[in-house]
mmCIF file of C-alpha atoms and ligand atoms in Angstrom:
data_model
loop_
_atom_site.group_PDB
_atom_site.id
_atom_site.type_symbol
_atom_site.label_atom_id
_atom_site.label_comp_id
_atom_site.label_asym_id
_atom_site.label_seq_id
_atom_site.Cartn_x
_atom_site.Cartn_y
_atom_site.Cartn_z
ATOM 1 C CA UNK P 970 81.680 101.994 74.776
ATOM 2 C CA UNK P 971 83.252 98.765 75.735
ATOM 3 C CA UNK P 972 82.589 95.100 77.187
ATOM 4 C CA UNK P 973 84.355 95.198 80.259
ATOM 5 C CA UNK P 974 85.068 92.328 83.160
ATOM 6 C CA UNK P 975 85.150 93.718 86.290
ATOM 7 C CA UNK P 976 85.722 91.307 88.687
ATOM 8 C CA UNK P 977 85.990 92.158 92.775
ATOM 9 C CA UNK P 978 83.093 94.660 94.027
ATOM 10 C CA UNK P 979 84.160 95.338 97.735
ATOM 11 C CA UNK P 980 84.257 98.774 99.210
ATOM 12 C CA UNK P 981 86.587 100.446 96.234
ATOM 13 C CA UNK P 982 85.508 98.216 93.315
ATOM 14 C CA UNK P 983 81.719 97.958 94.051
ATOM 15 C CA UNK P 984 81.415 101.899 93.374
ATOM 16 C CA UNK P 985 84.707 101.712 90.375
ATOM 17 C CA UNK P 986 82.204 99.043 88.468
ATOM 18 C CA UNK P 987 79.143 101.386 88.477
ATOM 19 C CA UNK P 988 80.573 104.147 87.576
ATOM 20 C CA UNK P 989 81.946 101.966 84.555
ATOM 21 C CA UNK P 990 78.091 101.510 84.101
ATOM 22 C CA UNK P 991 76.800 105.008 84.409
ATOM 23 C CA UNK P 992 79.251 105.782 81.191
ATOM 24 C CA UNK P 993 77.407 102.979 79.403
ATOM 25 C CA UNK P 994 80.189 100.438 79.346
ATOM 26 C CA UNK P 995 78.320 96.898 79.305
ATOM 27 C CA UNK P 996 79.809 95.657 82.760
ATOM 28 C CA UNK P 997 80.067 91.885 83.537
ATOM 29 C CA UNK P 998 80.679 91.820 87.253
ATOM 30 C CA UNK P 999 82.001 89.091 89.306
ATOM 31 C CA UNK P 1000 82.292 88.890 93.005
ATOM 32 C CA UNK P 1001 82.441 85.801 95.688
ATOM 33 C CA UNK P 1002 80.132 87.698 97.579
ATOM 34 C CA UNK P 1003 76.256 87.376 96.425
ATOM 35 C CA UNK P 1004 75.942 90.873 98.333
ATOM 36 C CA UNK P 1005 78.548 92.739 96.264
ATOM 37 C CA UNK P 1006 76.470 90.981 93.093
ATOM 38 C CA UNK P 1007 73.205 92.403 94.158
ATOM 39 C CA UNK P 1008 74.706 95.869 94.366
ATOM 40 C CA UNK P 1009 76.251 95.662 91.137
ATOM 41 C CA UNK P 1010 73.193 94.911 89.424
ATOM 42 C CA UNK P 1011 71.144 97.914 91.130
ATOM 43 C CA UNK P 1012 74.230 100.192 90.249
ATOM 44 C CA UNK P 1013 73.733 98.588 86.572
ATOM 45 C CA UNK P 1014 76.655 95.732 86.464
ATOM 46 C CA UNK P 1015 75.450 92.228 84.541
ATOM 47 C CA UNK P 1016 76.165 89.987 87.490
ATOM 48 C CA UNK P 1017 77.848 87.231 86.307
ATOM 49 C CA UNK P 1018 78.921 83.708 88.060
ATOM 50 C CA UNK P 1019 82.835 83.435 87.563
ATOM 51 C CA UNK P 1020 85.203 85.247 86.802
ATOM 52 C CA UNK P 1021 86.159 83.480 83.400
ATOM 53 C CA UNK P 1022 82.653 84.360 82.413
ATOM 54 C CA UNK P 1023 83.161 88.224 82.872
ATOM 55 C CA UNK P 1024 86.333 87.852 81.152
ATOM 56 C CA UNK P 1025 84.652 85.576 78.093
ATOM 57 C CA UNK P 1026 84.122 88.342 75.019
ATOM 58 C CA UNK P 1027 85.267 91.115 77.095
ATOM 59 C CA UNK P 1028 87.538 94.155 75.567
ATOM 60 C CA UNK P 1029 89.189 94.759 79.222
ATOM 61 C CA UNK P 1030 89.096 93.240 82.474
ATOM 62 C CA UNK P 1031 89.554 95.299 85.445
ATOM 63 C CA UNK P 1032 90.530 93.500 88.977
ATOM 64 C CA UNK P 1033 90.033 95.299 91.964
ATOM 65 C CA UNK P 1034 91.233 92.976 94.628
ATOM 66 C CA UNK P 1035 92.501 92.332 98.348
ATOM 67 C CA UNK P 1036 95.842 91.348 97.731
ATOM 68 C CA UNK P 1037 98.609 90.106 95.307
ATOM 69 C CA UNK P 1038 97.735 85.982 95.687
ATOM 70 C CA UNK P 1039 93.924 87.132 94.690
ATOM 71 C CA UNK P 1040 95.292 88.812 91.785
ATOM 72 C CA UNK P 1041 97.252 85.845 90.523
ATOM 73 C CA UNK P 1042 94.717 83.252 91.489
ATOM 74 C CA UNK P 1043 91.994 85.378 89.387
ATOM 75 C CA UNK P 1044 94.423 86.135 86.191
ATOM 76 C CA UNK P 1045 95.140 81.951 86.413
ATOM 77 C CA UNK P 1046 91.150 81.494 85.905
ATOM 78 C CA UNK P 1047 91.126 84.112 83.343
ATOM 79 C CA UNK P 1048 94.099 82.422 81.271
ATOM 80 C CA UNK P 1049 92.592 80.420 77.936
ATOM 81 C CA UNK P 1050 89.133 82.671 78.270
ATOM 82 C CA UNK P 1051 90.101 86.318 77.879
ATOM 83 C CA UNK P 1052 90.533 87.131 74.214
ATOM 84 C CA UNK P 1053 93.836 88.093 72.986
ATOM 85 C CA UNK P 1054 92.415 91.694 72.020
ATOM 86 C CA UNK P 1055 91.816 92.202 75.789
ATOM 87 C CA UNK P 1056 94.046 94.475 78.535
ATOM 88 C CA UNK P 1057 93.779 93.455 81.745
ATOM 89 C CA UNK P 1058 94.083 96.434 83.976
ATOM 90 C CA UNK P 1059 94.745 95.688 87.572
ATOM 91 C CA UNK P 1060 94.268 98.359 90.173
ATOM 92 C CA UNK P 1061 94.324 96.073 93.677
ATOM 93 C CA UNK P 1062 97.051 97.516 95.420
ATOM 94 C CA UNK P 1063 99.757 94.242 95.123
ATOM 95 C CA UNK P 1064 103.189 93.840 96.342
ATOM 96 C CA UNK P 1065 105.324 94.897 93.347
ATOM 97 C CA UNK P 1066 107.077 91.667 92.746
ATOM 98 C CA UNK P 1067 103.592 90.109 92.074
ATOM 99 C CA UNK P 1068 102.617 92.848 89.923
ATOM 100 C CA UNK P 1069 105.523 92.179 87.633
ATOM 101 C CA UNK P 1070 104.813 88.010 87.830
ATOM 102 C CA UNK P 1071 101.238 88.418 86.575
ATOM 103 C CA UNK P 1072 101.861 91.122 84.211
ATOM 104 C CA UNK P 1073 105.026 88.307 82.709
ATOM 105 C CA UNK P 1074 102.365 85.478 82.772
ATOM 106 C CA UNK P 1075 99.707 87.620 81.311
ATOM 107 C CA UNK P 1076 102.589 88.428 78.486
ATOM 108 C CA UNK P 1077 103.580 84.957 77.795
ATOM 109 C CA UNK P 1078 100.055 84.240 77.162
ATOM 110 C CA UNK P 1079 99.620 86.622 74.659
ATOM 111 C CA UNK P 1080 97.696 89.260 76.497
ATOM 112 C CA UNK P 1081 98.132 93.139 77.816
ATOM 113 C CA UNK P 1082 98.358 93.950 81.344
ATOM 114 C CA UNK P 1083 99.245 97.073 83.263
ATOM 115 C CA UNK P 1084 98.920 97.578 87.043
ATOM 116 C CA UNK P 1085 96.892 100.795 87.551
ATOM 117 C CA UNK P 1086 96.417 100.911 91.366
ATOM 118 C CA UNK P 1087 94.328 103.714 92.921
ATOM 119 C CA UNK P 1088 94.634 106.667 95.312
ATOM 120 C CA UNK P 1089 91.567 108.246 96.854
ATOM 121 C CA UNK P 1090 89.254 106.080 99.582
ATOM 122 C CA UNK P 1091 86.403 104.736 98.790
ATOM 123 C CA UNK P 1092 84.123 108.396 98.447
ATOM 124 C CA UNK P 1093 86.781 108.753 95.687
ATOM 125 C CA UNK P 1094 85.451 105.670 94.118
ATOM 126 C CA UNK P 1095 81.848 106.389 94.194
ATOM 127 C CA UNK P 1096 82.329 109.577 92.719
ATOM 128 C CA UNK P 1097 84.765 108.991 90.041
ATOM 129 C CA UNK P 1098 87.340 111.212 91.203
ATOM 130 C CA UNK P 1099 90.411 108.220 91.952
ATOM 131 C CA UNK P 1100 93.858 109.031 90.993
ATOM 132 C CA UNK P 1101 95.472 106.271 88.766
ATOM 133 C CA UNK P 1102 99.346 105.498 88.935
ATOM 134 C CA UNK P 1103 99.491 103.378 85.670
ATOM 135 C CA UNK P 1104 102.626 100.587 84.929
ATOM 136 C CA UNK P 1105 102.995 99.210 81.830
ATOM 137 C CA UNK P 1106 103.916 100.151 77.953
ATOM 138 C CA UNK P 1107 103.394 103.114 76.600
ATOM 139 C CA UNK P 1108 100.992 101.145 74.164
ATOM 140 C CA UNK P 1109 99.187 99.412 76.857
ATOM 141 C CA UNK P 1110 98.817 102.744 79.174
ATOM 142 C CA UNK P 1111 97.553 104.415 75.882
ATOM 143 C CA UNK P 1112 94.554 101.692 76.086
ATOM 144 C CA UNK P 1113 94.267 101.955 79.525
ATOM 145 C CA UNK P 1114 94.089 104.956 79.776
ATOM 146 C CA UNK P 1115 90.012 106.176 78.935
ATOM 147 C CA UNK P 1116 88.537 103.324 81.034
ATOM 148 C CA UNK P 1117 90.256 104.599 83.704
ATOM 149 C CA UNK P 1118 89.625 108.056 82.804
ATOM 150 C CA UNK P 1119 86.088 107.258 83.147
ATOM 151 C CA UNK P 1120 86.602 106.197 86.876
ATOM 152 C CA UNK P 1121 88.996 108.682 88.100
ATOM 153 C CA UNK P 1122 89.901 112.445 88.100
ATOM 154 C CA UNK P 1123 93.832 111.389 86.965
ATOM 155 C CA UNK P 1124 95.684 108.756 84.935
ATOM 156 C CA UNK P 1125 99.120 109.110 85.191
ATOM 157 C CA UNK P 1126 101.633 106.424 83.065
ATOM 158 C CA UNK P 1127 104.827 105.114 85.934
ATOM 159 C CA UNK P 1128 106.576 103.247 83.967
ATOM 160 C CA UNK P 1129 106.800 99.591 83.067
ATOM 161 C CA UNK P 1130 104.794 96.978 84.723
ATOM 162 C CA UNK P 1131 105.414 96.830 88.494
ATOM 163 C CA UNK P 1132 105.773 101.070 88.386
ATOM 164 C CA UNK P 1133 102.033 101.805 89.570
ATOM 165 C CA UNK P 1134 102.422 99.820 92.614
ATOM 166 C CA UNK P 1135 105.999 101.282 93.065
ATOM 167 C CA UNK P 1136 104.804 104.671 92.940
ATOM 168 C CA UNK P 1137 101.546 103.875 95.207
ATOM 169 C CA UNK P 1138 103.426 102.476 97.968
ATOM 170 C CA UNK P 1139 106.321 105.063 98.233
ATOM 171 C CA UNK P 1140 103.557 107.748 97.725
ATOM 172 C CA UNK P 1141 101.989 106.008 101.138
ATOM 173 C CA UNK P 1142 104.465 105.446 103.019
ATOM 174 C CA UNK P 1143 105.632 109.650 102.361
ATOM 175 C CA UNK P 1144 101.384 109.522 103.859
ATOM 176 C CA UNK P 1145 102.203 107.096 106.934
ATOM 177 C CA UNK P 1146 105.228 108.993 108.087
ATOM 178 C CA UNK P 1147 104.087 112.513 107.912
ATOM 179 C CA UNK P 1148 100.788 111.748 108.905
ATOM 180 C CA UNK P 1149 102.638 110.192 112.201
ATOM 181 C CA UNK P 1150 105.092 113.284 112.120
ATOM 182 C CA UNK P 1151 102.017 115.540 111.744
ATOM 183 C CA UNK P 1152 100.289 114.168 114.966
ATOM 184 C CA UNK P 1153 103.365 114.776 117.002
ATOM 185 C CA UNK P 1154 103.402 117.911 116.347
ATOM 186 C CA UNK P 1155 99.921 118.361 117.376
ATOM 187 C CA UNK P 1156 100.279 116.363 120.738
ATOM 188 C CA UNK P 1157 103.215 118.711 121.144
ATOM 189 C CA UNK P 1158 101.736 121.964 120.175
ATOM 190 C CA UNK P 1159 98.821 121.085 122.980
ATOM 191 C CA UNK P 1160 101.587 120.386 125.755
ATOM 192 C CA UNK P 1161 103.291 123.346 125.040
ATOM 193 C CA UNK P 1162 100.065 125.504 125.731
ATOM 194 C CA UNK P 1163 99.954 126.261 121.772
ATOM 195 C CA UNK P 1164 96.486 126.578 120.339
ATOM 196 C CA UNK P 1165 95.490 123.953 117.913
ATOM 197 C CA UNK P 1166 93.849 126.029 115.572
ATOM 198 C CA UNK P 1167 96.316 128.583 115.356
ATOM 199 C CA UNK P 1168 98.793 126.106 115.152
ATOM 200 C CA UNK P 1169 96.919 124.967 111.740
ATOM 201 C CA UNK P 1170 96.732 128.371 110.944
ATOM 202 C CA UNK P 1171 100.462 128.973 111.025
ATOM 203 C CA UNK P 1172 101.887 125.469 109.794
ATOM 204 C CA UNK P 1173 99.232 125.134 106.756
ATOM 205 C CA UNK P 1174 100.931 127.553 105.521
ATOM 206 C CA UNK P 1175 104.645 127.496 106.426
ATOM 207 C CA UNK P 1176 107.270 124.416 105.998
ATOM 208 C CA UNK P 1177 105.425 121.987 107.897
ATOM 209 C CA UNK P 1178 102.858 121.466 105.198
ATOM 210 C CA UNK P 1179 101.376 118.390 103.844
ATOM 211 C CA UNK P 1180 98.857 116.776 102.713
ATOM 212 C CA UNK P 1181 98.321 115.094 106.363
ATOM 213 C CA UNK P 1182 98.239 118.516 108.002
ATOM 214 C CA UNK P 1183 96.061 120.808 105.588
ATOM 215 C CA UNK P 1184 93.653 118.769 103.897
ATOM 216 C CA UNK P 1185 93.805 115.759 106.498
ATOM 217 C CA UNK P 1186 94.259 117.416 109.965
ATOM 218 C CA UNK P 1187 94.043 114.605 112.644
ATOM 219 C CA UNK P 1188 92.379 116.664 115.271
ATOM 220 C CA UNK P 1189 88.424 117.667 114.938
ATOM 221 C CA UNK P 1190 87.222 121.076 114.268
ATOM 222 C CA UNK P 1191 90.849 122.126 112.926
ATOM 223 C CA UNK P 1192 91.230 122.724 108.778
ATOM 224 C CA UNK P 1193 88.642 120.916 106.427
ATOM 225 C CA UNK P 1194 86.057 118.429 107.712
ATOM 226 C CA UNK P 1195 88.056 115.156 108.115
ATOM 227 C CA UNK P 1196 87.706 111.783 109.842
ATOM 228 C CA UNK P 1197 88.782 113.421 112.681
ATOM 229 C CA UNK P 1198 85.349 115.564 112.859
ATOM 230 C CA UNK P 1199 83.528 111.960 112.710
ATOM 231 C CA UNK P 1200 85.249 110.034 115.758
ATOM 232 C CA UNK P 1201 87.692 108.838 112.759
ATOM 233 C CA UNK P 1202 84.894 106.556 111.165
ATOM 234 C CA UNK P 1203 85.186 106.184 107.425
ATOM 235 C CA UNK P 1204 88.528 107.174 105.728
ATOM 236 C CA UNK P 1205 90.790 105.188 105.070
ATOM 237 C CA UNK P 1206 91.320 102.385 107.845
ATOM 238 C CA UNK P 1207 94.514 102.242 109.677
ATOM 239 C CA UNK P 1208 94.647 98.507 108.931
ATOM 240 C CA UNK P 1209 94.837 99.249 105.032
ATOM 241 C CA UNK P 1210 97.776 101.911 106.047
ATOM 242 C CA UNK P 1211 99.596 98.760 107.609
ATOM 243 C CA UNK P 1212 99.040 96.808 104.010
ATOM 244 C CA UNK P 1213 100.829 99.581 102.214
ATOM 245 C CA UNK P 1214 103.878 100.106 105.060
ATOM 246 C CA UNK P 1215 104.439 96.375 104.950
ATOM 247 C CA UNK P 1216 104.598 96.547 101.183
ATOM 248 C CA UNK P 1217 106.930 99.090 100.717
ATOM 249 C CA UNK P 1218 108.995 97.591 103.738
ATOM 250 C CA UNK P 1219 109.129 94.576 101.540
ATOM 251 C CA UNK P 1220 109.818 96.271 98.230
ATOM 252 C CA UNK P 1221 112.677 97.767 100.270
ATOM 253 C CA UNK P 1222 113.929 95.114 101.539
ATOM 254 C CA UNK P 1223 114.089 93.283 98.308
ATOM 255 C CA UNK P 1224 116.176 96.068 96.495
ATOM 256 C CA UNK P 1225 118.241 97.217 99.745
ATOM 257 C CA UNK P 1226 116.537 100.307 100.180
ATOM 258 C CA UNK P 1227 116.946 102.238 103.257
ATOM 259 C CA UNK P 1228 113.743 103.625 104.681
ATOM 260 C CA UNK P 1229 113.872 104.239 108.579
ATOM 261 C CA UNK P 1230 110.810 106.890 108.625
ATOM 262 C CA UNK P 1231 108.884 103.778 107.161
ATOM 263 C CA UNK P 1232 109.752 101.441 109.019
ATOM 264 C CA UNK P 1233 109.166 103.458 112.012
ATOM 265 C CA UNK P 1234 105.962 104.170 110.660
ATOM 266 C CA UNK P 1235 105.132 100.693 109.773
ATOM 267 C CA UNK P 1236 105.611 99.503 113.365
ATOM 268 C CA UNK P 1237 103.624 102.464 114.641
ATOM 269 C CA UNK P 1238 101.142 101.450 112.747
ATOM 270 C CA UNK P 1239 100.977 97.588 113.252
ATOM 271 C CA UNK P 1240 101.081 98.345 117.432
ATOM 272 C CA UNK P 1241 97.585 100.325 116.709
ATOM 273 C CA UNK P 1242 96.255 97.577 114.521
ATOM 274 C CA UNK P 1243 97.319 95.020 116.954
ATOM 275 C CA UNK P 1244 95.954 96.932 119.759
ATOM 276 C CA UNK P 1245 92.360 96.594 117.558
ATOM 277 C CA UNK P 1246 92.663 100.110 116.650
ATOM 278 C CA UNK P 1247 93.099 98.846 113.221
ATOM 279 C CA UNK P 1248 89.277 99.885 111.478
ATOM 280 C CA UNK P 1249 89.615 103.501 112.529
ATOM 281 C CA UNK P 1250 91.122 105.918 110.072
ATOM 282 C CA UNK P 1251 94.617 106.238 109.978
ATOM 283 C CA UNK P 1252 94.578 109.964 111.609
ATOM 284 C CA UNK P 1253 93.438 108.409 114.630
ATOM 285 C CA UNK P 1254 96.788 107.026 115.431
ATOM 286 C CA UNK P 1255 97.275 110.524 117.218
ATOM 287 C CA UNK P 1256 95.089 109.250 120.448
ATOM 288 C CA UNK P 1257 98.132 106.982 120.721
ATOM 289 C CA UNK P 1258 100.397 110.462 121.236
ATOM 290 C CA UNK P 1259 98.106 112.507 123.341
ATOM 291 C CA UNK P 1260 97.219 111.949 127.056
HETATM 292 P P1 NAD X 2623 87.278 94.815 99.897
HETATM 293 O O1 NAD X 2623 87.739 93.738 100.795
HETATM 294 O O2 NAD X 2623 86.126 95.680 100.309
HETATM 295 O O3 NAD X 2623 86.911 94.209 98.450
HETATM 296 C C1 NAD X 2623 87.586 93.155 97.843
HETATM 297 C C2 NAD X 2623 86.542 92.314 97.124
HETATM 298 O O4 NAD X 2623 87.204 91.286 96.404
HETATM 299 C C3 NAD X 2623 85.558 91.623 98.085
HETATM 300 O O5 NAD X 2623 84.226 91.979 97.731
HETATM 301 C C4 NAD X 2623 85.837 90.128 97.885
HETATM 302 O O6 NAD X 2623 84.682 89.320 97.989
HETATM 303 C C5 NAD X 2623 86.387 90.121 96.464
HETATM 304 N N1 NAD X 2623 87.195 88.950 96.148
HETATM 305 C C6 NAD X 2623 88.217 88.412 96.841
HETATM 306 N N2 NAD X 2623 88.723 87.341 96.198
HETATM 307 C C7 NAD X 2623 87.997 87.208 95.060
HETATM 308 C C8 NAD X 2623 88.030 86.289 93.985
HETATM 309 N N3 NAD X 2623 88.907 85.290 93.945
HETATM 310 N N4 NAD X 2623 87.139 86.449 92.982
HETATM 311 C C9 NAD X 2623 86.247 87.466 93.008
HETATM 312 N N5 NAD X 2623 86.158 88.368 94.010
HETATM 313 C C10 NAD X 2623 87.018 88.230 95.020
HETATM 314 O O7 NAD X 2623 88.567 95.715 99.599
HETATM 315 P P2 NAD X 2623 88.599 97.231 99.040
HETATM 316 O O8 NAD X 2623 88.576 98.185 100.181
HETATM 317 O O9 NAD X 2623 87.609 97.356 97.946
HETATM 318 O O10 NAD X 2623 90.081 97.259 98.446
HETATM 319 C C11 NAD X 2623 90.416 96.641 97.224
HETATM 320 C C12 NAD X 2623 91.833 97.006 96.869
HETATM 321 O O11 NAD X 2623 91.962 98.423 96.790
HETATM 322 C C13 NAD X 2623 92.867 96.546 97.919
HETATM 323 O O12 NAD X 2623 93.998 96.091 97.249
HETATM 324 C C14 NAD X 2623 93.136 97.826 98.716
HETATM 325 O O13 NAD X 2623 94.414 97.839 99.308
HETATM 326 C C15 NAD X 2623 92.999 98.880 97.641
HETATM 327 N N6 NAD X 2623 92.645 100.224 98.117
HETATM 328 C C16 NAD X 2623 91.655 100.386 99.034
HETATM 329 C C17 NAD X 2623 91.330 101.665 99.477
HETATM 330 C C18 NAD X 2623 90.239 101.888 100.497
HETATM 331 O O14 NAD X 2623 90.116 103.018 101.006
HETATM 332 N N7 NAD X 2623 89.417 100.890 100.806
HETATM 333 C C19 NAD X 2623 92.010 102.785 98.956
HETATM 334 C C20 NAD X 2623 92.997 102.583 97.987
HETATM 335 C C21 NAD X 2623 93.300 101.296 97.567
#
């Protein structure tokens, strides 16, 4: 069992941390919030006051945090504390350009970083089941690779660093647009007198299958019980859809990628967010397609 910093218990990482705990990994958890601290120590975490002291002695230090300038602002404080022996596994999902910096910085300081961000919400994360898109050498991934395990139902090596968060935001954006594409056809289906069910029925099982349609369907009482059967509370929050479009319109844009579907979807998205849709799941963008 290891000593591991975990540092950033919100929604995903609160429930990442204890599981950590359950294995019997010593966890020294850091939050700004004295909330998310309280919960880690009920789930078993050793709360700890900064982020340099989860990182002091520790054998890996796992961030799990908002957004790329968190990342790099928490790696600077952990610089000249972490030992050299210790990986630094980052699964925040960060604009790829980012990724890369801190994973350089962490590099020229003598340490081991990979980017290992997640997919599954945040029932994924309290029960251990996350899928983990790991970027980094084969060496790091290889160390990696059983803390993560004991977090998450799949822990797959990219590439090198800046390949997890490639892979996690063209997997999303494939989720944004066919989730969108999957809703039209819905709102279509109805207009044209077609039956919703049997439409699932028929298209769960023909070419217009995905993920969106047969385990996600955005209408209630059609295909598995989904946000859709709970008013589209819980899930995973159209808002956090609009983080991943915007950073795989900006990874696009920095490499000269074309990507209409996304960037149709992306502004689909952000017109639902801006109209304060932006805390219900992402399915629920379909109210924005029917009468
Ligand atoms: P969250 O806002 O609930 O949690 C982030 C936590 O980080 C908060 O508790 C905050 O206090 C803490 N934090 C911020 N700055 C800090 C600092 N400098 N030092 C210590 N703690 C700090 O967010 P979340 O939903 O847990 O998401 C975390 C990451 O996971 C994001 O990058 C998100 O895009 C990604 N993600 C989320 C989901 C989801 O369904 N929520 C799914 C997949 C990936």
């Amino acid at each position: 069992m290891a000593r591991i910093g975990f540092i950033g218990l919100g929604n995903m990482g609160g429930g990442m941390a204890a599981n950590l705990a359950k294995k019997g990994h010593d966890v020294r958890a850091f939050d700004l919030s004295a909330d998310a601290l309280d919960k880690a120590k009920t789930a078993g975490c050793l709360p700890v006051a900064s982020a340099a002291e989860a990182a002091d002695g520790a054998e890996a230090i796992v961030t799990m945090l908002p957004a790329g300038k968190h990342v790099a602002e928490v790696y600077d404080a952990l610089f000249g504390v972490a030992p050299a022996s210790a990986i630094l596994i980052d699964c925040s999902t960060i604009d790829v350009a980012t990724a890369k910096q801190v994973a350089e910085a962490a590099q020229a300081k003598g340490l081991v970083a990979v980017d290992a961000p997640v997919s599954g919400g945040i029932g994924a994360a309290n029960a251990g089941t996350l899928t983990f898109m790991v970027g980094g050498s084969a060496e790091a991934f290889g160390r990696a690779q059983p803390i993560l395990a004991d977090m998450g139902k799949a822990v797959i090596h990219a590439g090198a660093n800046g390949a997890g968060q490639a892979a996690k935001i063209c997997n999303n954006m494939i989720l944004g647009a066919t989730m969108i594409a999957t809703c039209e056809a819905f709102a279509l289906a109805e207009k044209l007198g077609l039956d919703a069910q049997a439409f699932y029925d028929i298209a769960s099982v023909s070419s217009g299958q995905s993920w969106s349609m047969t385990t996600y369907a955005p209408l209630p009482g059609i295909g598995p019980d989904t946000p859709a059967d709970h008013d589209y509370q819980g899930g995973f929050a159209a808002a956090l859809m609009l983080k991943d479009l915007r950073l795989a319109m900006a990874a696009a844009k920095d490499v000269g990628a074309d990507t209409p579907m996304g960037a149709k979807a992306a502004e689909r998205y952000e017109a639902f967010a801006e109209a304060g849709q932006g805390s219900l799941d992402f399915s629920a963008i379909i109210r924005t397609l029917q009468d």
